[in-house]
């Protein structure tokens, strides 16, 4: 079955710096890759996603890149702010019709220091 | 629209007991997925229900079961509780089945087994 590895497990940056979180997946047929942000004590929320027919997607300060050949995808956050501090989860899904389910990485705790 | 709701929010049980957790999805969403969240393992997929049918199942023992009602509300049941079942149980609803689109998470049920 699918396996998703996420690195690093913790990441500390200064406000204004960039942060990069990387994930690798094992199933070459995976075709949907979302990223979720979970603030302390709150529920996970989708921040950006990418499908396998796209190599990069941006939304303001957040971007995701996908390398299908190497089977890895990354989250890039630029100009980090203290409110970006949270746990970030990557996930991968092999969707065939209505079959498939999300497999999550173990999370990266991002701390942005003012 | 009202968000995903879960009841109860907190639960304390003893080993050997059984427990039932409830999830009400966003109105119009027919897919409900369940996840177990623990500090060491992140988010682990339990199962997905769509239109009252289990579509996918994760790698959990048969003590974990679920069902979905005609109004899309879902319940999960854990029988013969073990200490290792202590976790945050999250449900997520989405429009479509198969983990290919945004999942909206509930606040979770914190289960403590003593």
Coordinates of C-alpha atoms in Angstrom, one line a residue:
Chain A
X1 CA 0.0 0.0 0.0
X2 CA 0.9 3.7 -0.1
X3 CA 3.5 5.0 2.3
X4 CA 4.2 8.7 2.8
X5 CA 7.4 10.0 4.5
X6 CA 7.6 13.6 5.7
X7 CA 10.6 15.6 6.7
X8 CA 11.6 17.3 8.8
X9 CA 9.5 16.4 11.9
X10 CA 10.3 19.9 13.4
X11 CA 11.3 23.1 11.7
X12 CA 12.2 26.4 13.4
X13 CA 12.6 29.6 11.3
X14 CA 12.8 33.3 11.9
X15 CA 9.9 35.5 10.9
X16 CA 10.3 36.5 7.3
X17 CA 12.4 33.5 6.3
X18 CA 11.2 30.7 4.0
X19 CA 10.2 27.2 5.2
X20 CA 10.3 24.0 3.1
X21 CA 8.7 20.7 4.0
X22 CA 9.3 17.6 1.9
X23 CA 7.3 14.4 1.4
X24 CA 8.0 11.3 -0.5
X25 CA 5.4 8.7 -1.5
X26 CA 5.7 5.1 -2.6
X27 CA 2.8 4.4 -5.0
X28 CA 3.7 5.8 -8.4
X29 CA -0.1 5.7 -9.2
X30 CA -0.9 8.4 -6.6
X31 CA -2.5 11.3 -8.2
X32 CA -3.7 13.7 -5.5
X33 CA -1.5 15.5 -3.0
X34 CA -3.0 17.9 -0.4
X35 CA -1.4 19.7 2.4
X36 CA -3.2 20.3 5.7
X37 CA -2.4 22.8 8.5
X38 CA -3.3 22.0 12.1
X39 CA -3.0 24.8 14.7
X40 CA -2.7 23.8 18.3
X41 CA -6.0 22.4 19.6
X42 CA -7.7 22.9 16.3
X43 CA -8.8 20.7 13.4
X44 CA -6.7 20.1 10.3
X45 CA -7.6 22.5 7.4
X46 CA -6.6 22.2 3.7
X47 CA -4.2 24.9 2.7
X48 CA -3.3 23.8 -0.8
X49 CA -3.4 20.7 -3.0
X50 CA -2.0 19.6 -6.3
X51 CA -2.9 16.9 -8.8
X52 CA -0.5 14.7 -10.7
X53 CA -1.0 16.5 -14.0
X54 CA 0.4 19.8 -12.6
X55 CA 4.0 20.4 -11.5
X56 CA 3.6 23.5 -9.3
X57 CA 0.8 25.5 -7.7
X58 CA 0.9 28.8 -5.9
X59 CA -1.4 30.6 -3.5
X60 CA 0.0 33.8 -2.2
X61 CA 2.8 32.9 0.1
X62 CA 2.3 29.2 -0.2
X63 CA 3.4 26.9 -3.1
X64 CA 3.6 23.2 -3.7
X65 CA 5.8 21.4 -6.2
X66 CA 5.5 17.9 -7.4
X67 CA 8.2 15.7 -9.0
X68 CA 6.4 12.5 -10.2
X69 CA 9.6 10.9 -11.4
X70 CA 11.2 11.1 -8.0
X71 CA 7.9 10.6 -6.2
X72 CA 8.2 13.6 -4.0
X73 CA 6.4 16.8 -3.4
X74 CA 7.2 19.9 -1.3
X75 CA 5.5 22.7 0.5
X76 CA 7.1 26.1 0.3
X77 CA 6.1 29.0 2.6
X78 CA 7.7 32.4 1.9
X79 CA 7.9 35.4 4.2
X80 CA 6.8 33.3 7.2
X81 CA 4.8 34.9 9.9
X82 CA 4.1 33.8 13.6
X83 CA 0.6 32.7 12.6
X84 CA 2.2 30.2 10.3
X85 CA 3.3 28.2 13.4
X86 CA 1.4 24.9 13.3
X87 CA 1.7 21.3 12.4
X88 CA 1.7 20.7 8.6
X89 CA 0.6 17.3 7.2
X90 CA 1.2 16.1 3.6
X91 CA -1.0 13.4 2.1
X92 CA -1.2 11.3 -1.0
X93 CA -4.1 9.5 -2.6
X94 CA -4.5 7.1 -5.5
X95 CA -7.9 7.9 -6.8
X96 CA -9.6 5.6 -9.2
X97 CA -13.2 6.5 -9.8
X98 CA -14.6 6.8 -6.3
X99 CA -12.0 4.5 -4.7
X100 CA -9.0 5.7 -2.9
X101 CA -8.2 7.3 0.5
X102 CA -5.7 9.8 1.8
X103 CA -2.5 8.5 3.4
X104 CA -0.9 11.2 5.6
X105 CA 2.7 11.9 6.6
X106 CA 3.5 12.1 10.3
X107 CA 3.5 15.9 10.3
X108 CA 6.0 18.7 10.6
X109 CA 5.8 21.1 13.5
X110 CA 6.7 24.5 12.2
X111 CA 7.7 27.3 14.7
X112 CA 8.1 30.8 13.4
X113 CA 10.1 33.0 15.8
X114 CA 9.3 36.7 15.9
Chain B
X1 CA -23.1 26.1 6.4
X2 CA -22.6 24.5 9.7
X3 CA -19.3 22.6 9.9
X4 CA -18.6 19.0 10.8
X5 CA -19.6 18.2 14.3
X6 CA -18.5 15.3 16.5
X7 CA -19.9 14.0 19.8
X8 CA -18.8 13.5 22.5
X9 CA -15.8 15.8 22.5
X10 CA -14.1 13.9 25.4
X11 CA -14.5 10.4 26.7
X12 CA -12.8 8.3 29.4
X13 CA -13.3 4.6 29.2
X14 CA -11.6 1.6 30.9
X15 CA -10.0 -1.3 29.2
X16 CA -12.4 -3.9 27.9
X17 CA -15.2 -1.5 27.4
X18 CA -16.7 -0.4 24.1
X19 CA -17.3 3.1 22.8
X20 CA -19.4 4.7 20.1
X21 CA -18.4 8.0 18.5
X22 CA -20.7 10.1 16.3
X23 CA -20.0 12.4 13.3
X24 CA -22.4 14.8 11.5
X25 CA -21.0 15.9 8.2
X26 CA -21.6 19.2 6.4
X27 CA -25.0 19.3 4.8
X28 CA -24.9 17.8 1.4
X29 CA -21.7 15.9 2.0
X30 CA -22.2 12.1 1.5
X31 CA -18.7 11.0 2.3
X32 CA -17.4 10.6 5.8
X33 CA -13.9 9.4 6.6
X34 CA -12.5 8.5 10.1
X35 CA -8.9 9.0 11.3
X36 CA -7.0 8.2 14.4
X37 CA -4.5 10.9 15.5
X38 CA -1.7 10.1 17.9
X39 CA 1.5 12.1 18.6
X40 CA 3.7 9.4 17.2
X41 CA 1.8 8.2 14.2
X42 CA 0.1 11.3 12.9
X43 CA -3.2 10.8 11.1
X44 CA -4.1 7.2 10.3
X45 CA -7.0 6.3 8.0
X46 CA -9.6 4.1 9.6
X47 CA -12.4 3.9 7.0
X48 CA -14.6 5.8 4.6
X49 CA -18.3 5.7 4.2
X50 CA -20.2 7.0 1.2
X51 CA -24.0 6.6 0.7
X52 CA -24.2 4.2 3.7
X53 CA -21.5 1.9 2.2
X54 CA -18.0 1.3 3.4
X55 CA -15.8 2.3 0.5
X56 CA -12.3 1.9 2.0
X57 CA -10.8 0.5 5.1
X58 CA -7.4 1.2 6.7
X59 CA -5.1 -1.3 8.5
X60 CA -6.9 -1.5 11.8
X61 CA -8.2 -4.6 13.7
X62 CA -11.8 -5.7 13.4
X63 CA -12.5 -4.1 16.8
X64 CA -12.9 -0.9 14.9
X65 CA -16.1 -0.7 12.9
X66 CA -18.4 2.0 11.6
X67 CA -21.6 2.7 9.8
X68 CA -23.4 5.5 8.0
X69 CA -27.0 6.4 8.2
X70 CA -29.3 7.6 5.4
X71 CA -28.8 11.2 6.5
X72 CA -25.0 10.7 6.1
X73 CA -24.3 10.9 9.8
X74 CA -21.7 8.3 10.8
X75 CA -20.8 6.4 13.9
X76 CA -17.6 4.5 14.7
X77 CA -17.5 1.8 17.3
X78 CA -14.5 0.4 19.1
X79 CA -15.0 -2.8 21.1
X80 CA -12.8 -4.3 23.8
X81 CA -10.8 -1.1 24.3
X82 CA -7.1 -1.3 24.8
X83 CA -4.8 1.3 26.3
X84 CA -3.3 1.9 22.9
X85 CA -6.6 3.1 21.6
X86 CA -6.2 6.4 23.5
X87 CA -6.2 9.0 20.7
X88 CA -8.0 11.9 19.1
X89 CA -10.5 10.5 16.6
X90 CA -11.3 12.8 13.8
X91 CA -13.9 12.5 11.1
X92 CA -13.9 14.4 7.9
X93 CA -16.6 14.9 5.3
X94 CA -16.4 15.6 1.6
X95 CA -18.7 15.9 -1.4
X96 CA -17.1 13.0 -3.3
X97 CA -15.8 9.7 -2.2
X98 CA -12.3 8.4 -2.6
X99 CA -10.1 11.1 -1.0
X100 CA -9.8 13.1 -4.2
X101 CA -11.1 16.4 -3.0
X102 CA -11.1 18.7 0.1
X103 CA -11.9 17.0 3.4
X104 CA -13.5 19.1 6.1
X105 CA -12.5 17.9 9.5
X106 CA -14.5 17.9 12.7
X107 CA -13.1 19.0 16.1
X108 CA -12.4 15.4 17.1
X109 CA -13.3 13.2 20.0
X110 CA -10.5 12.8 22.6
X111 CA -10.7 9.2 23.9
X112 CA -8.7 8.2 26.9
X113 CA -8.6 4.5 27.9
X114 CA -7.5 3.8 31.5

